[in-house]
mmCIF file of C-alpha atoms and ligand atoms in Angstrom:
data_model
loop_
_atom_site.group_PDB
_atom_site.id
_atom_site.type_symbol
_atom_site.label_atom_id
_atom_site.label_comp_id
_atom_site.label_asym_id
_atom_site.label_seq_id
_atom_site.Cartn_x
_atom_site.Cartn_y
_atom_site.Cartn_z
ATOM 1 C CA MET A 1 -9.391 22.346 17.898
ATOM 2 C CA ALA A 2 -6.472 20.946 15.947
ATOM 3 C CA ALA A 3 -6.346 17.326 14.889
ATOM 4 C CA GLN A 4 -3.982 14.843 16.453
ATOM 5 C CA ILE A 5 -1.327 13.615 14.050
ATOM 6 C CA ILE A 6 -1.257 9.911 13.207
ATOM 7 C CA ASP A 7 2.447 9.081 13.232
ATOM 8 C CA GLY A 8 2.922 6.554 10.427
ATOM 9 C CA LYS A 9 6.665 6.416 11.019
ATOM 10 C CA ALA A 10 6.200 5.364 14.636
ATOM 11 C CA VAL A 11 3.450 2.823 13.884
ATOM 12 C CA SER A 12 5.465 1.332 11.015
ATOM 13 C CA ALA A 13 8.613 1.119 13.166
ATOM 14 C CA LYS A 14 6.633 -0.876 15.730
ATOM 15 C CA VAL A 15 5.256 -3.248 13.071
ATOM 16 C CA LYS A 16 8.744 -3.758 11.589
ATOM 17 C CA GLU A 17 10.228 -4.419 15.024
ATOM 18 C CA GLU A 18 7.576 -7.085 15.697
ATOM 19 C CA ILE A 19 8.400 -8.662 12.327
ATOM 20 C CA ARG A 20 12.138 -8.563 13.071
ATOM 21 C CA GLN A 21 11.567 -10.332 16.380
ATOM 22 C CA GLU A 22 9.332 -12.957 14.771
ATOM 23 C CA ILE A 23 11.933 -13.696 12.070
ATOM 24 C CA GLU A 24 14.720 -13.911 14.654
ATOM 25 C CA ARG A 25 12.679 -16.064 17.042
ATOM 26 C CA ASP A 26 11.640 -18.570 14.376
ATOM 27 C CA LYS A 27 14.991 -18.406 12.529
ATOM 28 C CA LEU A 28 13.199 -17.738 9.239
ATOM 29 C CA GLU A 29 15.187 -17.320 6.047
ATOM 30 C CA ILE A 30 13.123 -15.062 3.866
ATOM 31 C CA GLY A 31 13.846 -13.480 0.481
ATOM 32 C CA LEU A 32 12.055 -10.708 -1.396
ATOM 33 C CA ALA A 33 12.784 -10.017 -5.071
ATOM 34 C CA VAL A 34 12.275 -6.379 -6.007
ATOM 35 C CA VAL A 35 12.003 -5.712 -9.740
ATOM 36 C CA ILE A 36 12.271 -2.199 -11.146
ATOM 37 C CA VAL A 37 12.131 -1.417 -14.853
ATOM 38 C CA GLY A 38 13.398 1.933 -16.139
ATOM 39 C CA ASP A 39 14.502 4.966 -14.191
ATOM 40 C CA ASP A 40 11.390 6.597 -12.730
ATOM 41 C CA PRO A 41 12.846 8.620 -9.808
ATOM 42 C CA ALA A 42 9.840 8.088 -7.505
ATOM 43 C CA SER A 43 9.952 4.324 -8.112
ATOM 44 C CA ARG A 44 13.675 4.336 -7.307
ATOM 45 C CA VAL A 45 12.966 6.012 -3.941
ATOM 46 C CA TYR A 46 10.199 3.501 -3.123
ATOM 47 C CA VAL A 47 12.381 0.544 -4.081
ATOM 48 C CA ASN A 48 15.273 1.828 -1.962
ATOM 49 C CA ASN A 49 12.920 2.256 0.998
ATOM 50 C CA LYS A 50 11.594 -1.287 0.539
ATOM 51 C CA LYS A 51 15.141 -2.668 0.477
ATOM 52 C CA LYS A 52 16.002 -0.701 3.644
ATOM 53 C CA ALA A 53 12.933 -2.106 5.410
ATOM 54 C CA CYS A 54 14.022 -5.637 4.437
ATOM 55 C CA GLU A 55 17.371 -4.997 6.074
ATOM 56 C CA VAL A 56 15.731 -3.710 9.272
ATOM 57 C CA CYS A 57 13.475 -6.784 9.490
ATOM 58 C CA GLY A 58 16.093 -9.395 8.565
ATOM 59 C CA ILE A 59 14.659 -10.214 5.129
ATOM 60 C CA LYS A 60 17.092 -10.697 2.259
ATOM 61 C CA SER A 61 16.272 -8.484 -0.706
ATOM 62 C CA TYR A 62 17.289 -9.236 -4.269
ATOM 63 C CA GLU A 63 17.099 -6.255 -6.591
ATOM 64 C CA TYR A 64 16.593 -6.642 -10.333
ATOM 65 C CA ALA A 65 17.006 -3.234 -11.983
ATOM 66 C CA LEU A 66 16.187 -3.633 -15.665
ATOM 67 C CA PRO A 67 16.603 -1.050 -18.428
ATOM 68 C CA ALA A 68 13.526 0.813 -19.716
ATOM 69 C CA GLU A 69 13.807 -1.021 -23.067
ATOM 70 C CA THR A 70 13.330 -4.450 -21.462
ATOM 71 C CA THR A 71 10.851 -6.497 -23.508
ATOM 72 C CA GLU A 72 7.826 -8.184 -22.011
ATOM 73 C CA ALA A 73 9.330 -11.581 -22.903
ATOM 74 C CA GLN A 74 12.498 -10.746 -20.956
ATOM 75 C CA LEU A 75 10.524 -9.571 -17.927
ATOM 76 C CA MET A 76 8.316 -12.669 -18.046
ATOM 77 C CA GLU A 77 11.399 -14.863 -18.189
ATOM 78 C CA LEU A 78 12.775 -13.199 -15.047
ATOM 79 C CA ILE A 79 9.455 -13.674 -13.245
ATOM 80 C CA ASP A 80 9.402 -17.361 -14.228
ATOM 81 C CA THR A 81 12.910 -17.770 -12.803
ATOM 82 C CA LEU A 82 11.915 -16.021 -9.555
ATOM 83 C CA ASN A 83 8.720 -18.094 -9.293
ATOM 84 C CA ASP A 84 10.919 -21.231 -9.375
ATOM 85 C CA ASP A 85 13.564 -19.927 -6.948
ATOM 86 C CA ASP A 86 13.026 -21.274 -3.417
ATOM 87 C CA LYS A 87 15.153 -18.507 -1.892
ATOM 88 C CA VAL A 88 12.627 -15.968 -3.190
ATOM 89 C CA ASN A 89 9.441 -15.958 -1.111
ATOM 90 C CA GLY A 90 7.990 -12.712 -2.400
ATOM 91 C CA ILE A 91 8.121 -10.989 -5.801
ATOM 92 C CA LEU A 92 7.371 -7.333 -6.201
ATOM 93 C CA VAL A 93 7.329 -5.584 -9.561
ATOM 94 C CA GLN A 94 7.375 -1.849 -8.915
ATOM 95 C CA LEU A 95 4.647 0.014 -10.796
ATOM 96 C CA PRO A 96 4.214 1.910 -13.022
ATOM 97 C CA LEU A 97 5.993 -0.059 -15.740
ATOM 98 C CA PRO A 98 7.137 1.609 -18.983
ATOM 99 C CA LYS A 99 4.178 1.967 -21.357
ATOM 100 C CA HIS A 100 5.161 -0.833 -23.751
ATOM 101 C CA LEU A 101 4.786 -3.408 -20.959
ATOM 102 C CA ASN A 102 1.374 -4.804 -20.049
ATOM 103 C CA GLU A 103 1.127 -4.440 -16.262
ATOM 104 C CA GLU A 104 -1.849 -6.763 -15.944
ATOM 105 C CA ALA A 105 -0.103 -9.560 -17.844
ATOM 106 C CA VAL A 106 3.121 -9.087 -15.886
ATOM 107 C CA ILE A 107 1.330 -9.218 -12.523
ATOM 108 C CA ALA A 108 -0.628 -12.275 -13.664
ATOM 109 C CA ARG A 109 2.658 -14.080 -14.286
ATOM 110 C CA ILE A 110 3.748 -13.803 -10.610
ATOM 111 C CA SER A 111 2.899 -16.917 -8.628
ATOM 112 C CA PRO A 112 -0.115 -16.015 -6.412
ATOM 113 C CA LEU A 113 1.823 -17.512 -3.474
ATOM 114 C CA LYS A 114 4.622 -14.956 -4.023
ATOM 115 C CA ASP A 115 2.409 -11.976 -4.943
ATOM 116 C CA VAL A 116 3.192 -9.948 -1.815
ATOM 117 C CA ASP A 117 1.557 -6.808 -3.249
ATOM 118 C CA ALA A 118 -1.732 -8.766 -3.545
ATOM 119 C CA PHE A 119 -2.216 -7.283 -7.022
ATOM 120 C CA SER A 120 -3.069 -10.459 -8.949
ATOM 121 C CA ALA A 121 -6.663 -11.298 -9.882
ATOM 122 C CA SER A 122 -6.748 -14.329 -7.599
ATOM 123 C CA ASN A 123 -5.461 -12.383 -4.591
ATOM 124 C CA VAL A 124 -7.830 -9.472 -5.294
ATOM 125 C CA GLY A 125 -10.673 -12.013 -5.559
ATOM 126 C CA LYS A 126 -9.730 -13.475 -2.182
ATOM 127 C CA ILE A 127 -9.889 -10.007 -0.659
ATOM 128 C CA MET A 128 -13.397 -9.594 -2.106
ATOM 129 C CA ILE A 129 -14.637 -12.748 -0.382
ATOM 130 C CA GLY A 130 -12.753 -11.988 2.841
ATOM 131 C CA ASN A 131 -10.550 -15.089 2.725
ATOM 132 C CA TYR A 132 -7.061 -13.809 2.115
ATOM 133 C CA ALA A 133 -3.443 -14.496 2.978
ATOM 134 C CA PHE A 134 -2.055 -11.212 1.655
ATOM 135 C CA LEU A 135 -3.661 -7.884 2.414
ATOM 136 C CA PRO A 136 -3.103 -5.109 -0.143
ATOM 137 C CA CYS A 137 -0.238 -3.115 1.403
ATOM 138 C CA THR A 138 -1.455 0.496 1.209
ATOM 139 C CA PRO A 139 -5.068 -0.156 2.288
ATOM 140 C CA ALA A 140 -3.869 -2.501 5.053
ATOM 141 C CA GLY A 141 -1.516 0.230 6.235
ATOM 142 C CA CYS A 142 -4.408 2.717 6.306
ATOM 143 C CA ILE A 143 -6.476 0.315 8.414
ATOM 144 C CA GLU A 144 -3.582 -0.079 10.887
ATOM 145 C CA LEU A 145 -3.326 3.703 11.148
ATOM 146 C CA ILE A 146 -7.067 4.003 11.807
ATOM 147 C CA HIS A 147 -6.766 1.289 14.485
ATOM 148 C CA SER A 148 -3.866 3.201 16.062
ATOM 149 C CA THR A 149 -6.289 6.045 16.897
ATOM 150 C CA GLY A 150 -8.467 3.654 18.907
ATOM 151 C CA ILE A 151 -11.457 4.470 16.691
ATOM 152 C CA ASP A 152 -13.683 1.544 15.715
ATOM 153 C CA VAL A 153 -14.699 1.501 12.021
ATOM 154 C CA SER A 154 -17.861 -0.505 12.686
ATOM 155 C CA GLY A 155 -20.988 1.442 11.732
ATOM 156 C CA LYS A 156 -19.011 4.532 10.665
ATOM 157 C CA GLU A 157 -19.594 6.470 7.450
ATOM 158 C CA CYS A 158 -16.452 5.870 5.399
ATOM 159 C CA VAL A 159 -15.747 7.766 2.189
ATOM 160 C CA VAL A 160 -12.927 6.736 -0.130
ATOM 161 C CA ILE A 161 -11.973 9.213 -2.860
ATOM 162 C CA GLY A 162 -10.411 7.309 -5.752
ATOM 163 C CA ARG A 163 -11.183 3.934 -7.320
ATOM 164 C CA SER A 164 -7.795 2.575 -8.388
ATOM 165 C CA ASN A 165 -7.204 -1.164 -8.322
ATOM 166 C CA ILE A 166 -4.286 -0.813 -5.915
ATOM 167 C CA VAL A 167 -5.775 1.622 -3.398
ATOM 168 C CA GLY A 168 -9.374 2.851 -3.750
ATOM 169 C CA LYS A 169 -11.154 -0.416 -4.511
ATOM 170 C CA PRO A 170 -9.314 -2.647 -2.000
ATOM 171 C CA MET A 171 -9.519 0.146 0.621
ATOM 172 C CA ALA A 172 -13.304 0.173 0.272
ATOM 173 C CA MET A 173 -13.337 -3.601 0.692
ATOM 174 C CA LEU A 174 -11.230 -3.587 3.874
ATOM 175 C CA LEU A 175 -13.416 -0.878 5.417
ATOM 176 C CA LEU A 176 -16.438 -2.984 4.513
ATOM 177 C CA HIS A 177 -14.856 -6.025 6.193
ATOM 178 C CA GLU A 178 -14.582 -3.836 9.305
ATOM 179 C CA ASN A 179 -18.330 -3.116 9.066
ATOM 180 C CA GLY A 180 -17.991 0.451 7.848
ATOM 181 C CA THR A 181 -20.682 1.977 5.624
ATOM 182 C CA VAL A 182 -18.610 2.706 2.558
ATOM 183 C CA THR A 183 -18.983 5.178 -0.307
ATOM 184 C CA VAL A 184 -16.447 5.303 -3.135
ATOM 185 C CA CYS A 185 -16.136 8.654 -4.925
ATOM 186 C CA HIS A 186 -14.448 9.270 -8.267
ATOM 187 C CA SER A 187 -14.172 11.803 -11.060
ATOM 188 C CA ARG A 188 -17.861 11.446 -12.032
ATOM 189 C CA THR A 189 -19.211 11.781 -8.493
ATOM 190 C CA LYS A 190 -21.748 14.563 -8.149
ATOM 191 C CA ASN A 191 -21.593 16.832 -5.095
ATOM 192 C CA LEU A 192 -18.259 15.377 -4.021
ATOM 193 C CA ALA A 193 -17.729 17.874 -1.191
ATOM 194 C CA GLU A 194 -21.150 17.078 0.228
ATOM 195 C CA VAL A 195 -20.501 13.327 0.125
ATOM 196 C CA CYS A 196 -17.096 13.799 1.791
ATOM 197 C CA ARG A 197 -18.666 15.910 4.539
ATOM 198 C CA ARG A 198 -20.698 12.860 5.595
ATOM 199 C CA ALA A 199 -17.534 10.900 6.342
ATOM 200 C CA ASP A 200 -16.487 9.898 9.843
ATOM 201 C CA ILE A 201 -13.483 8.336 8.115
ATOM 202 C CA LEU A 202 -12.258 10.054 4.936
ATOM 203 C CA VAL A 203 -9.608 8.355 2.801
ATOM 204 C CA ALA A 204 -8.109 10.453 0.006
ATOM 205 C CA ALA A 205 -6.423 8.465 -2.776
ATOM 206 C CA VAL A 206 -6.688 10.812 -5.726
ATOM 207 C CA GLY A 207 -3.122 11.732 -6.611
ATOM 208 C CA ARG A 208 -3.755 15.475 -6.840
ATOM 209 C CA PRO A 209 -2.258 17.997 -4.428
ATOM 210 C CA GLY A 210 -4.777 20.242 -2.707
ATOM 211 C CA PHE A 211 -7.775 18.134 -3.767
ATOM 212 C CA VAL A 212 -9.352 17.809 -0.314
ATOM 213 C CA THR A 213 -10.039 21.171 1.287
ATOM 214 C CA GLY A 214 -11.163 21.950 4.820
ATOM 215 C CA ASP A 215 -14.812 22.446 3.820
ATOM 216 C CA MET A 216 -14.962 18.785 2.711
ATOM 217 C CA VAL A 217 -14.105 17.463 6.177
ATOM 218 C CA LYS A 218 -16.737 16.754 8.822
ATOM 219 C CA PRO A 219 -15.771 18.143 12.237
ATOM 220 C CA GLY A 220 -14.108 15.326 14.196
ATOM 221 C CA ALA A 221 -13.460 13.073 11.173
ATOM 222 C CA VAL A 222 -10.415 10.820 10.787
ATOM 223 C CA VAL A 223 -8.571 11.858 7.612
ATOM 224 C CA ILE A 224 -6.206 9.411 5.914
ATOM 225 C CA ASP A 225 -4.196 10.997 3.123
ATOM 226 C CA VAL A 226 -2.819 8.395 0.700
ATOM 227 C CA GLY A 227 -1.572 10.919 -1.863
ATOM 228 C CA ILE A 228 2.135 11.307 -2.514
ATOM 229 C CA ASN A 229 2.493 14.318 -4.793
ATOM 230 C CA ARG A 230 4.894 17.144 -5.436
ATOM 231 C CA ASN A 231 3.560 20.685 -5.174
ATOM 232 C CA ALA A 232 4.618 23.594 -7.402
ATOM 233 C CA ASP A 233 7.762 24.067 -5.254
ATOM 234 C CA GLY A 234 8.706 20.395 -5.679
ATOM 235 C CA LYS A 235 7.837 19.649 -2.045
ATOM 236 C CA LEU A 236 6.257 16.309 -1.138
ATOM 237 C CA CYS A 237 2.561 16.694 -0.259
ATOM 238 C CA GLY A 238 -0.613 14.666 -0.018
ATOM 239 C CA ASP A 239 -4.071 15.091 -1.550
ATOM 240 C CA CYS A 240 -5.326 17.137 1.412
ATOM 241 C CA VAL A 241 -4.718 20.786 2.220
ATOM 242 C CA PHE A 242 -3.166 19.743 5.504
ATOM 243 C CA ASP A 243 -3.623 22.906 7.590
ATOM 244 C CA GLU A 244 -7.274 23.339 6.608
ATOM 245 C CA CYS A 245 -8.173 19.671 7.113
ATOM 246 C CA ALA A 246 -6.265 19.465 10.400
ATOM 247 C CA LYS A 247 -8.434 22.276 11.786
ATOM 248 C CA LYS A 248 -11.557 20.154 11.255
ATOM 249 C CA ALA A 249 -10.391 16.560 11.777
ATOM 250 C CA SER A 250 -9.878 14.718 15.058
ATOM 251 C CA TRP A 251 -7.004 12.713 13.578
ATOM 252 C CA ILE A 252 -5.027 13.189 10.362
ATOM 253 C CA THR A 253 -2.065 11.529 8.642
ATOM 254 C CA PRO A 254 0.786 13.784 7.472
ATOM 255 C CA VAL A 255 2.593 13.496 4.123
ATOM 256 C CA PRO A 256 5.354 12.438 4.329
ATOM 257 C CA GLY A 257 5.357 10.253 7.445
ATOM 258 C CA GLY A 258 1.813 8.906 7.301
ATOM 259 C CA VAL A 259 0.605 6.181 4.953
ATOM 260 C CA GLY A 260 3.887 5.804 2.994
ATOM 261 C CA PRO A 261 5.928 4.073 5.720
ATOM 262 C CA MET A 262 2.951 1.844 6.563
ATOM 263 C CA THR A 263 2.696 0.501 3.004
ATOM 264 C CA ILE A 264 6.246 -0.775 3.339
ATOM 265 C CA ALA A 265 5.673 -2.277 6.795
ATOM 266 C CA MET A 266 2.671 -4.184 5.414
ATOM 267 C CA LEU A 267 4.810 -5.441 2.531
ATOM 268 C CA MET A 268 7.210 -6.901 5.099
ATOM 269 C CA LYS A 269 4.271 -8.560 6.858
ATOM 270 C CA ASN A 270 3.103 -10.102 3.584
ATOM 271 C CA THR A 271 6.592 -11.363 2.818
ATOM 272 C CA VAL A 272 6.701 -13.234 6.143
ATOM 273 C CA MET A 273 3.209 -14.583 5.378
ATOM 274 C CA ALA A 274 4.455 -15.744 1.946
ATOM 275 C CA LYS A 275 7.249 -17.719 3.615
ATOM 276 C CA ARG A 276 4.751 -19.263 6.036
ATOM 277 C CA ILE A 277 2.285 -20.355 3.357
ATOM 278 C CA GLN A 278 5.039 -21.683 1.101
ATOM 279 C CA THR A 279 6.583 -23.803 3.856
ATOM 280 C CA ALA A 280 3.226 -25.008 5.233
ATOM 281 C CA LYS A 281 2.462 -26.780 1.945
HETATM 282 N N1 LIG B 1 3.525 1.648 -7.169
HETATM 283 C C1 LIG B 1 2.845 2.448 -6.317
HETATM 284 N N2 LIG B 1 2.524 1.773 -5.197
HETATM 285 C C2 LIG B 1 3.003 0.523 -5.348
HETATM 286 C C3 LIG B 1 2.984 -0.628 -4.519
HETATM 287 O O1 LIG B 1 2.433 -0.660 -3.413
HETATM 288 N N3 LIG B 1 3.602 -1.727 -5.032
HETATM 289 C C4 LIG B 1 4.187 -1.739 -6.257
HETATM 290 N N4 LIG B 1 4.734 -2.868 -6.679
HETATM 291 N N5 LIG B 1 4.206 -0.678 -7.039
HETATM 292 C C5 LIG B 1 3.626 0.446 -6.589
#
């Protein structure tokens, strides 16, 4: 039996439409600053997609495209200016940054009230204790996609492959908040395939094409593929061997058209939340 496809484009369009209606109804004036440093082509695509989503939702986007040689002091100065600008409710610094810039320090400089990626230590800490305003965009998008299948996470075996700060770790935390039994796998995990085969919900966030093969998927599992890679032919693909995994899973996300659009929809949600918390003060 072939898996049903989880249509991230459709789910994200619905979320964005709800946001658009909310902004129109409440006559909200919302601004998102999008900062990109250097000319990484993938980052350029993501930033363009984020700006397009702003337009769809009725959020004003302000792009700051800085040259790769930008110094940390210059970037910090821009962030300080944006922190003080009332028209800017959210600040997003597209990662990765060029190597000479310290990502952790740059993220720490963003006001926690405008940190719509939820990357800063204080926002990550809030996620840990379950008391948060901003959900991390990619993991929150994955949760929405799981919900869209009608499957309840509570009590399920959940396996997350990957332990990055922006996906694997917060993903594990959100699944835990939903009462999943969560295992996080990484490069030192022994018997990875065996651990993955236990998963009712398998989340792949490795960043390597073809990493998850059909034999790693439990029959009937929900497979969420967070990977955005290019294969040898330059074609966009996820971490999962789609055809093999789709034969075993009950539900699976495609790449493209799965998690990617959801990340952006969740960013829009956080930007509205930023406006709300800034004006409630
Ligand atoms: N680079 C890869 N994913 C993301 C993301 O969600 N936000 C930002 N700012 N950079 C990224």
